[in-house]
Short mmCIF file of C-alpha atoms in Angstrom, two decimals:
data_model
loop_
_atom_site.label_atom_id
_atom_site.label_comp_id
_atom_site.label_asym_id
_atom_site.label_seq_id
_atom_site.Cartn_x
_atom_site.Cartn_y
_atom_site.Cartn_z
CA MET A 1 -8.65 -4.29 -22.64
CA LEU A 2 -11.90 -5.99 -21.48
CA GLU A 3 -10.57 -7.45 -19.07
CA TYR A 4 -13.70 -10.82 -18.45
CA ALA A 5 -14.60 -12.97 -21.49
CA GLU A 6 -18.20 -11.28 -22.52
CA PRO A 7 -20.08 -14.34 -21.62
CA VAL A 8 -18.36 -14.09 -17.94
CA THR A 9 -19.86 -10.83 -17.32
CA LYS A 10 -23.12 -11.35 -18.61
CA LEU A 11 -23.30 -13.98 -15.71
CA ILE A 12 -21.49 -10.85 -12.94
CA ASP A 13 -24.57 -8.92 -14.51
CA GLU A 14 -27.37 -11.19 -13.52
CA PHE A 15 -25.86 -12.23 -10.24
CA LYS A 16 -25.79 -8.16 -9.56
CA ARG A 17 -29.71 -7.55 -9.78
CA LEU A 18 -30.04 -10.04 -7.61
CA PRO A 19 -30.71 -8.53 -3.84
CA GLY A 20 -27.68 -7.78 -1.27
CA ILE A 21 -25.35 -8.79 -3.88
CA GLY A 22 -22.54 -6.56 -5.02
CA SER A 23 -20.21 -6.49 -7.70
CA LYS A 24 -16.95 -8.39 -5.73
CA SER A 25 -19.74 -10.82 -4.67
CA ALA A 26 -20.78 -11.22 -8.60
CA GLN A 27 -16.92 -11.70 -9.21
CA ARG A 28 -16.81 -14.23 -7.27
CA LEU A 29 -20.10 -16.31 -7.31
CA ALA A 30 -19.07 -15.90 -11.68
CA PHE A 31 -15.48 -17.00 -11.15
CA HIS A 32 -17.18 -20.20 -8.48
CA ILE A 33 -19.77 -20.83 -11.28
CA MET A 34 -17.11 -21.58 -13.89
CA ARG A 35 -15.41 -23.83 -11.80
CA LEU A 36 -18.03 -25.96 -10.42
CA PRO A 37 -18.70 -29.80 -12.26
CA GLU A 38 -21.68 -28.97 -14.91
CA ALA A 39 -24.00 -31.21 -12.97
CA ASP A 40 -23.99 -29.01 -10.30
CA VAL A 41 -24.90 -25.71 -12.32
CA GLU A 42 -27.40 -28.35 -13.94
CA ARG A 43 -28.95 -28.51 -10.15
CA LEU A 44 -28.87 -24.98 -9.66
CA ILE A 45 -30.55 -23.87 -12.99
CA ASP A 46 -32.75 -26.94 -12.04
CA ALA A 47 -33.91 -25.57 -8.64
CA LEU A 48 -34.46 -22.14 -10.20
CA GLN A 49 -36.46 -23.46 -13.45
CA GLU A 50 -38.80 -25.76 -10.70
CA VAL A 51 -38.73 -22.64 -8.69
CA LYS A 52 -40.83 -21.00 -11.30
CA ARG A 53 -42.67 -23.22 -12.50
CA LYS A 54 -44.03 -25.10 -9.25
CA ILE A 55 -44.50 -21.64 -6.26
CA ARG A 56 -47.70 -20.07 -6.37
CA LEU A 57 -49.50 -17.55 -4.35
CA CYS A 58 -52.08 -19.51 -1.98
CA SER A 59 -55.11 -18.17 -3.13
CA GLU A 60 -56.81 -17.83 0.62
CA CYS A 61 -53.31 -16.02 2.83
CA ASN A 62 -51.04 -16.07 -0.37
CA ASN A 63 -47.99 -17.92 1.48
CA LEU A 64 -46.08 -19.01 -1.59
CA THR A 65 -46.99 -22.58 -2.00
CA ASP A 66 -47.31 -25.66 -4.31
CA VAL A 67 -49.83 -26.44 -3.04
CA ASP A 68 -53.17 -24.30 -3.59
CA PRO A 69 -54.74 -24.07 -0.32
CA CYS A 70 -51.44 -24.54 0.98
CA ARG A 71 -50.47 -26.74 3.69
CA PHE A 72 -51.56 -24.13 6.21
CA CYS A 73 -54.87 -23.05 5.13
CA SER A 74 -55.49 -26.87 4.52
CA SER A 75 -53.62 -28.23 8.25
CA PRO A 76 -57.10 -29.93 9.90
CA THR A 77 -55.29 -28.58 12.99
CA ARG A 78 -54.30 -25.66 12.52
CA ASP A 79 -57.21 -22.91 14.84
CA ARG A 80 -59.01 -21.57 11.67
CA SER A 81 -59.69 -18.71 13.93
CA ILE A 82 -57.36 -17.12 14.26
CA ILE A 83 -55.37 -14.81 11.00
CA CYS A 84 -51.25 -12.79 11.69
CA VAL A 85 -51.26 -11.05 9.43
CA VAL A 86 -47.09 -11.22 7.79
CA GLU A 87 -45.90 -8.59 5.43
CA GLU A 88 -43.70 -10.89 3.24
CA PRO A 89 -44.07 -14.77 3.59
CA TYR A 90 -40.14 -15.61 5.35
CA ASN A 91 -41.86 -13.57 8.11
CA LEU A 92 -44.02 -16.34 8.71
CA VAL A 93 -41.04 -18.46 8.97
CA ALA A 94 -39.79 -16.71 12.05
CA ILE A 95 -43.13 -16.83 13.91
CA GLU A 96 -43.12 -20.44 12.80
CA LYS A 97 -40.30 -21.04 15.15
CA THR A 98 -41.68 -20.13 18.47
CA ARG A 99 -44.19 -22.95 17.38
CA SER A 100 -46.61 -22.09 19.69
CA TYR A 101 -48.39 -20.30 17.42
CA ARG A 102 -51.24 -22.72 16.29
CA GLY A 103 -53.37 -20.31 14.10
CA LEU A 104 -53.57 -19.48 10.55
CA TYR A 105 -51.56 -16.35 8.39
CA HIS A 106 -52.56 -13.71 5.93
CA VAL A 107 -49.37 -12.29 3.72
CA LEU A 108 -50.24 -8.54 3.29
CA HIS A 109 -46.93 -9.38 0.27
CA GLY A 110 -45.28 -5.14 1.17
CA SER A 111 -46.04 -2.62 3.78
CA LEU A 112 -47.92 0.55 2.64
CA SER A 113 -45.67 2.84 2.17
CA PRO A 114 -47.25 6.77 1.42
CA VAL A 115 -42.47 7.31 0.44
CA ARG A 116 -42.58 4.58 -1.86
CA GLY A 117 -45.55 5.12 -3.34
CA ILE A 118 -47.31 2.44 -1.59
CA GLY A 119 -51.22 2.50 -0.73
CA PRO A 120 -53.70 0.00 0.38
CA GLU A 121 -54.59 -1.03 -3.04
CA MET A 122 -51.35 -2.84 -3.22
CA LEU A 123 -51.38 -5.10 -0.93
CA ARG A 124 -53.14 -8.07 -0.88
CA LEU A 125 -56.07 -7.20 1.12
CA ASP A 126 -59.57 -8.11 -0.33
CA ASN A 127 -59.28 -11.58 0.21
CA LEU A 128 -58.67 -11.28 3.98
CA LEU A 129 -61.47 -9.58 4.21
CA ALA A 130 -63.11 -12.54 2.17
CA ARG A 131 -61.90 -14.67 4.88
CA LEU A 132 -63.37 -13.15 8.06
CA LYS A 133 -66.61 -14.08 6.13
CA PRO A 134 -67.75 -17.86 7.71
CA GLU A 135 -69.02 -19.19 5.02
CA ASN A 136 -65.13 -18.44 3.45
CA ASN A 137 -63.10 -20.04 6.01
CA GLN A 138 -64.60 -23.61 6.12
CA GLY A 139 -67.62 -22.13 8.69
CA VAL A 140 -65.22 -20.78 10.98
CA LYS A 141 -65.77 -17.68 12.68
CA VAL A 142 -62.82 -15.33 12.89
CA LYS A 143 -62.35 -13.97 16.23
CA GLU A 144 -58.47 -13.06 16.00
CA VAL A 145 -56.34 -10.86 13.74
CA ILE A 146 -52.95 -10.22 15.04
CA LEU A 147 -50.70 -8.17 13.27
CA ALA A 148 -47.26 -8.77 13.13
CA THR A 149 -45.80 -6.59 10.66
CA ASN A 150 -42.45 -5.37 10.89
CA PRO A 151 -41.85 -3.20 13.74
CA THR A 152 -41.69 -0.10 11.55
CA THR A 153 -42.49 3.11 10.53
CA GLU A 154 -44.53 0.70 7.19
CA GLY A 155 -45.45 -1.61 9.69
CA GLU A 156 -46.79 0.31 12.26
CA ALA A 157 -48.55 2.12 9.42
CA THR A 158 -50.01 -0.68 7.58
CA ALA A 159 -50.98 -2.26 11.79
CA ILE A 160 -53.34 0.69 11.64
CA TYR A 161 -54.28 1.08 8.52
CA LEU A 162 -55.47 -2.89 9.11
CA SER A 163 -56.74 -2.30 12.64
CA HIS A 164 -58.89 0.40 11.81
CA LEU A 165 -60.91 -1.54 8.63
CA LEU A 166 -60.74 -4.50 10.92
CA LYS A 167 -62.50 -3.44 13.88
CA PRO A 168 -65.31 -1.97 12.61
CA LEU A 169 -66.25 -5.38 11.29
CA GLY A 170 -66.25 -7.02 14.94
CA VAL A 171 -63.17 -9.29 14.81
CA ARG A 172 -60.99 -8.53 17.77
CA THR A 173 -57.48 -7.43 16.03
CA THR A 174 -53.54 -7.22 17.90
CA ARG A 175 -50.83 -6.23 17.93
CA ILE A 176 -47.61 -8.27 18.71
CA ALA A 177 -45.63 -6.15 21.53
CA MET A 178 -42.26 -4.36 21.07
CA GLY A 179 -40.08 -4.26 23.79
CA MET A 180 -36.55 -4.93 25.02
CA PRO A 181 -35.19 -7.83 22.87
CA VAL A 182 -34.89 -10.92 25.12
CA GLY A 183 -30.53 -10.97 26.31
CA SER A 184 -29.61 -7.73 24.89
CA ASP A 185 -28.60 -5.49 27.47
CA LEU A 186 -30.23 -1.70 28.32
CA GLU A 187 -26.77 -0.15 27.68
CA TYR A 188 -26.89 -1.09 23.89
CA VAL A 189 -30.67 -0.41 23.06
CA ASP A 190 -32.20 1.99 21.31
CA GLU A 191 -34.63 4.93 22.26
CA VAL A 192 -37.32 4.44 20.74
CA THR A 193 -37.76 0.81 21.56
CA MET A 194 -36.27 1.67 25.14
CA ASP A 195 -39.58 4.15 25.12
CA LYS A 196 -42.25 0.99 23.91
CA ALA A 197 -40.76 -0.97 26.34
CA LEU A 198 -41.56 1.34 28.92
CA ALA A 199 -44.68 2.12 27.70
CA ASN A 200 -45.36 -1.61 27.67
CA ARG A 201 -43.97 -2.38 31.36
CA HIS A 202 -47.05 -4.62 32.85
CA GLU A 203 -47.21 -6.39 36.16
CA ILE A 204 -45.24 -8.86 37.37
CA MET B 1 -44.95 -28.58 9.37
CA LEU B 2 -42.88 -27.83 6.61
CA GLU B 3 -41.99 -24.27 7.07
CA TYR B 4 -41.06 -24.39 2.38
CA ALA B 5 -42.50 -25.73 -0.23
CA GLU B 6 -39.72 -28.43 -1.57
CA PRO B 7 -39.01 -26.40 -4.76
CA VAL B 8 -38.16 -23.58 -1.95
CA THR B 9 -36.01 -25.56 -0.12
CA LYS B 10 -34.66 -27.17 -2.65
CA LEU B 11 -33.63 -23.67 -4.29
CA ILE B 12 -32.25 -22.24 -0.98
CA ASP B 13 -29.83 -24.65 -0.36
CA GLU B 14 -28.57 -24.33 -3.43
CA PHE B 15 -28.11 -21.25 -3.31
CA LYS B 16 -26.37 -21.72 -0.09
CA ARG B 17 -23.73 -24.45 -1.58
CA LEU B 18 -22.33 -21.04 -2.89
CA PRO B 19 -19.49 -19.64 -2.13
CA GLY B 20 -20.57 -16.10 0.62
CA ILE B 21 -24.92 -17.24 0.47
CA GLY B 22 -25.91 -18.02 4.41
CA SER B 23 -28.78 -18.78 5.01
CA LYS B 24 -30.39 -16.26 5.41
CA SER B 25 -29.43 -14.35 1.81
CA ALA B 26 -29.90 -17.82 0.37
CA GLN B 27 -33.48 -17.53 1.73
CA ARG B 28 -33.83 -14.09 0.76
CA LEU B 29 -32.36 -14.66 -2.79
CA ALA B 30 -35.19 -17.74 -3.73
CA PHE B 31 -38.00 -15.29 -2.22
CA HIS B 32 -36.37 -12.90 -4.80
CA ILE B 33 -36.06 -15.01 -8.21
CA MET B 34 -39.80 -16.75 -6.97
CA ARG B 35 -41.28 -12.96 -7.21
CA LEU B 36 -38.84 -12.43 -10.82
CA PRO B 37 -40.73 -11.66 -13.83
CA GLU B 38 -39.83 -15.55 -15.08
CA ALA B 39 -38.03 -13.37 -18.87
CA ASP B 40 -35.52 -13.00 -15.77
CA VAL B 41 -34.81 -15.81 -14.20
CA GLU B 42 -34.61 -17.00 -17.74
CA ARG B 43 -31.59 -14.61 -18.42
CA LEU B 44 -30.27 -15.60 -15.11
CA ILE B 45 -30.25 -19.41 -16.52
CA ASP B 46 -29.25 -18.32 -20.03
CA ALA B 47 -26.23 -16.20 -17.95
CA LEU B 48 -25.71 -19.74 -15.89
CA GLN B 49 -25.69 -21.78 -19.19
CA GLU B 50 -23.84 -19.92 -21.45
CA VAL B 51 -21.19 -19.21 -18.97
CA LYS B 52 -20.43 -23.16 -18.98
CA ARG B 53 -20.45 -23.81 -22.86
CA LYS B 54 -18.02 -21.11 -23.54
CA ILE B 55 -15.46 -20.83 -20.75
CA ARG B 56 -12.09 -22.41 -20.76
CA LEU B 57 -9.10 -21.93 -19.83
CA CYS B 58 -6.90 -20.20 -22.00
CA SER B 59 -4.26 -23.11 -22.94
CA GLU B 60 -1.19 -20.61 -22.39
CA CYS B 61 -1.45 -18.63 -19.48
CA ASN B 62 -4.41 -20.73 -17.84
CA ASN B 63 -6.90 -17.34 -17.81
CA LEU B 64 -10.31 -18.37 -17.94
CA THR B 65 -11.55 -17.44 -21.86
CA ASP B 66 -14.03 -17.96 -24.45
CA VAL B 67 -11.70 -18.05 -27.13
CA ASP B 68 -8.05 -19.69 -26.74
CA PRO B 69 -5.26 -18.45 -26.48
CA CYS B 70 -6.60 -15.15 -24.43
CA ARG B 71 -7.25 -11.86 -24.77
CA PHE B 72 -4.32 -11.18 -23.55
CA CYS B 73 -2.00 -13.96 -24.97
CA SER B 74 -3.09 -13.14 -28.10
CA SER B 75 -3.33 -9.73 -27.97
CA PRO B 76 -0.27 -7.72 -30.40
CA THR B 77 0.33 -4.84 -27.74
CA ARG B 78 0.90 -6.73 -24.57
CA ASP B 79 4.60 -7.22 -23.93
CA ARG B 80 5.56 -11.07 -24.33
CA SER B 81 8.21 -10.96 -22.20
CA ILE B 82 7.09 -10.15 -19.59
CA ILE B 83 4.27 -12.71 -17.19
CA CYS B 84 2.57 -12.06 -13.96
CA VAL B 85 2.18 -14.88 -12.27
CA VAL B 86 -1.25 -14.78 -10.41
CA GLU B 87 -3.26 -17.24 -7.74
CA GLU B 88 -6.79 -16.39 -9.12
CA PRO B 89 -8.29 -15.54 -12.66
CA TYR B 90 -9.93 -12.21 -10.73
CA ASN B 91 -7.13 -11.19 -8.69
CA LEU B 92 -5.44 -10.81 -13.02
CA VAL B 93 -8.26 -7.52 -12.70
CA ALA B 94 -7.01 -5.90 -9.54
CA ILE B 95 -3.65 -5.84 -12.15
CA GLU B 96 -5.61 -5.00 -15.17
CA LYS B 97 -7.00 -1.82 -13.93
CA THR B 98 -3.77 0.02 -12.65
CA ARG B 99 -3.48 0.67 -16.40
CA SER B 100 0.32 0.49 -15.70
CA TYR B 101 1.07 -3.53 -16.33
CA ARG B 102 1.26 -4.82 -20.42
CA GLY B 103 3.03 -7.77 -19.86
CA LEU B 104 1.35 -11.06 -20.48
CA TYR B 105 -0.49 -13.86 -16.62
CA HIS B 106 -0.47 -16.70 -15.33
CA VAL B 107 -2.87 -18.31 -13.40
CA LEU B 108 -1.88 -20.85 -11.12
CA HIS B 109 -5.43 -21.46 -10.07
CA GLY B 110 -4.56 -21.69 -5.79
CA SER B 111 -1.71 -21.08 -3.61
CA LEU B 112 0.96 -23.99 -1.98
CA SER B 113 -0.72 -25.34 1.06
CA PRO B 114 0.67 -27.60 3.28
CA VAL B 115 -1.89 -27.73 5.45
CA ARG B 116 -4.79 -28.04 3.02
CA GLY B 117 -2.48 -31.20 0.93
CA ILE B 118 -2.26 -28.92 -2.21
CA GLY B 119 1.64 -29.63 -3.60
CA PRO B 120 3.36 -28.09 -6.64
CA GLU B 121 2.04 -31.06 -8.50
CA MET B 122 -2.45 -29.53 -7.73
CA LEU B 123 -0.82 -26.00 -9.05
CA ARG B 124 -1.46 -24.21 -13.34
CA LEU B 125 2.95 -24.46 -13.49
CA ASP B 126 3.55 -26.76 -16.77
CA ASN B 127 2.73 -24.63 -19.07
CA LEU B 128 4.76 -22.20 -17.71
CA LEU B 129 7.85 -23.34 -17.49
CA ALA B 130 7.05 -24.27 -21.02
CA ARG B 131 6.60 -20.49 -22.37
CA LEU B 132 10.02 -19.30 -20.87
CA LYS B 133 11.24 -21.35 -24.12
CA PRO B 134 11.11 -18.65 -26.77
CA GLU B 135 10.15 -21.17 -28.71
CA ASN B 136 6.03 -21.78 -27.39
CA ASN B 137 6.51 -18.02 -27.08
CA GLN B 138 6.20 -16.19 -30.56
CA GLY B 139 9.74 -16.36 -30.20
CA VAL B 140 9.86 -13.64 -27.58
CA LYS B 141 12.48 -14.46 -24.75
CA VAL B 142 10.46 -13.76 -21.13
CA LYS B 143 12.94 -11.30 -19.35
CA GLU B 144 11.22 -10.83 -15.79
CA VAL B 145 7.91 -12.42 -13.97
CA ILE B 146 6.71 -11.13 -11.50
CA LEU B 147 5.52 -12.67 -8.35
CA ALA B 148 1.62 -11.24 -7.44
CA THR B 149 0.59 -14.30 -5.61
CA ASN B 150 -1.60 -12.96 -3.17
CA PRO B 151 0.17 -11.31 0.53
CA THR B 152 -0.54 -14.44 3.00
CA THR B 153 1.33 -17.31 4.89
CA GLU B 154 0.38 -19.36 1.11
CA GLY B 155 1.14 -17.21 -1.51
CA GLU B 156 4.33 -16.57 -0.18
CA ALA B 157 5.43 -19.79 0.27
CA THR B 158 3.98 -20.01 -3.57
CA ALA B 159 6.34 -17.44 -4.29
CA ILE B 160 9.07 -18.83 -2.94
CA TYR B 161 8.84 -21.96 -4.32
CA LEU B 162 8.12 -19.99 -8.23
CA SER B 163 11.15 -18.39 -8.17
CA HIS B 164 12.90 -21.24 -6.20
CA LEU B 165 12.16 -22.74 -9.28
CA LEU B 166 12.68 -19.74 -12.13
CA LYS B 167 16.35 -18.43 -10.72
CA PRO B 168 17.54 -21.58 -12.01
CA LEU B 169 16.29 -21.36 -15.67
CA GLY B 170 17.58 -17.68 -16.14
CA VAL B 171 14.98 -16.32 -15.79
CA ARG B 172 14.47 -12.35 -13.48
CA THR B 173 11.78 -13.44 -10.69
CA THR B 174 10.25 -10.34 -8.72
CA ARG B 175 8.22 -10.25 -6.34
CA ILE B 176 5.54 -7.44 -5.96
CA ALA B 177 5.98 -4.90 -2.63
CA MET B 178 4.17 -5.20 0.47
CA GLY B 179 3.92 -2.32 2.92
CA MET B 180 1.56 -0.03 4.56
CA PRO B 181 -1.68 0.33 1.97
CA VAL B 182 -1.73 4.34 0.47
CA GLY B 183 -4.24 5.64 1.79
CA SER B 184 -4.57 3.99 5.12
CA ASP B 185 -2.71 5.29 9.27
CA LEU B 186 -0.35 3.88 10.94
CA GLU B 187 -2.67 3.36 13.80
CA TYR B 188 -4.46 0.73 12.42
CA VAL B 189 -2.25 -0.42 10.09
CA ASP B 190 -1.56 -4.84 11.98
CA GLU B 191 2.40 -5.41 12.88
CA VAL B 192 3.05 -7.74 10.12
CA THR B 193 2.86 -5.28 7.61
CA MET B 194 4.04 -2.24 9.75
CA ASP B 195 7.28 -4.85 9.84
CA LYS B 196 7.01 -5.16 6.16
CA ALA B 197 7.10 -1.64 5.39
CA LEU B 198 9.68 -0.79 8.21
CA ALA B 199 11.91 -3.99 5.90
CA ASN B 200 10.96 -2.38 2.36
CA ARG B 201 11.95 1.72 2.95
CA HIS B 202 13.27 2.97 0.72
CA GLU B 203 15.46 6.09 -0.28
CA ILE B 204 13.44 8.96 -1.40
#
């Protein structure tokens, strides 16, 4: 006997397609939805529709935005001479939270991965190169590009590729530091991080 | 500066209201939605709407269903003389998966919890008592009610309450066994389970 009615199975299947949601969670979510007041489900549906209707990529930095250019690219208080390159739109939040970065961003929407067949042509690089020309950057010359791709094989490969691409154009290219996370313990750190922490040691 | 555009924040907030979804997952889900093709999001929305439109409680057993009575209650092959009482609709799946139970179900939609202020009047008991009368059960007399509420304080309290309610009505009332899970190891079992396993020991 089919355990669930067909609309229930369908909803569970849809939830299962979402990232990080397995069979059990999908089931729990579907049962939760069935118990929610109609108005709450309507609100969820509205939010889904609104995001699809209003959100696009910023034509300058590829960040997800409801206005083009995005709030960063159009802000008069951000320093247009520094661009921080990240892999994904949500990576930007980690940097904004420090409240110490005042430059602009550039979102690649991915990282190089020969294993998964992702080459440079699949990253959003065209408008990054365009922005280096002052005439495309409100007359401001970009002085530095910070490569803040993830400290993974893919992120590292992407950073190296970008540095080879950018340096010949005369722009200073930097990479975020890798080392011991603040508040961590030497006892538990992995050897690759420890190695980076040693190699990147500096005078105090 | 606001990190996300407003429609994004709204969708993240809606995801956060769902059970088992924290800030990070909600964020990841929202970004996933923004990247999905329009058609995929439409399918999710359809599934949400369909479930709200079509799914109701079975008037006999309170299971979630798109037909009333549900597939269990209307099945000619199920044994109408046994009713298995569970707390939630998804608890029923665990029992169906054994393929050994051929009786009917009754879903309480909760369990007794003085701490959370949930008394017997908040459980769906009326139609359980009604079903014990043959005239409400296609002329079949219910011989046994299996109490399959969870092996938790609440589930146990609910089972005890129900047994006090049902026994005077002359119906055999049983409780599912508690003990060591199959495939587990004595080294890791908690003392309450071990205690139950000892107390429920039987001749072999």
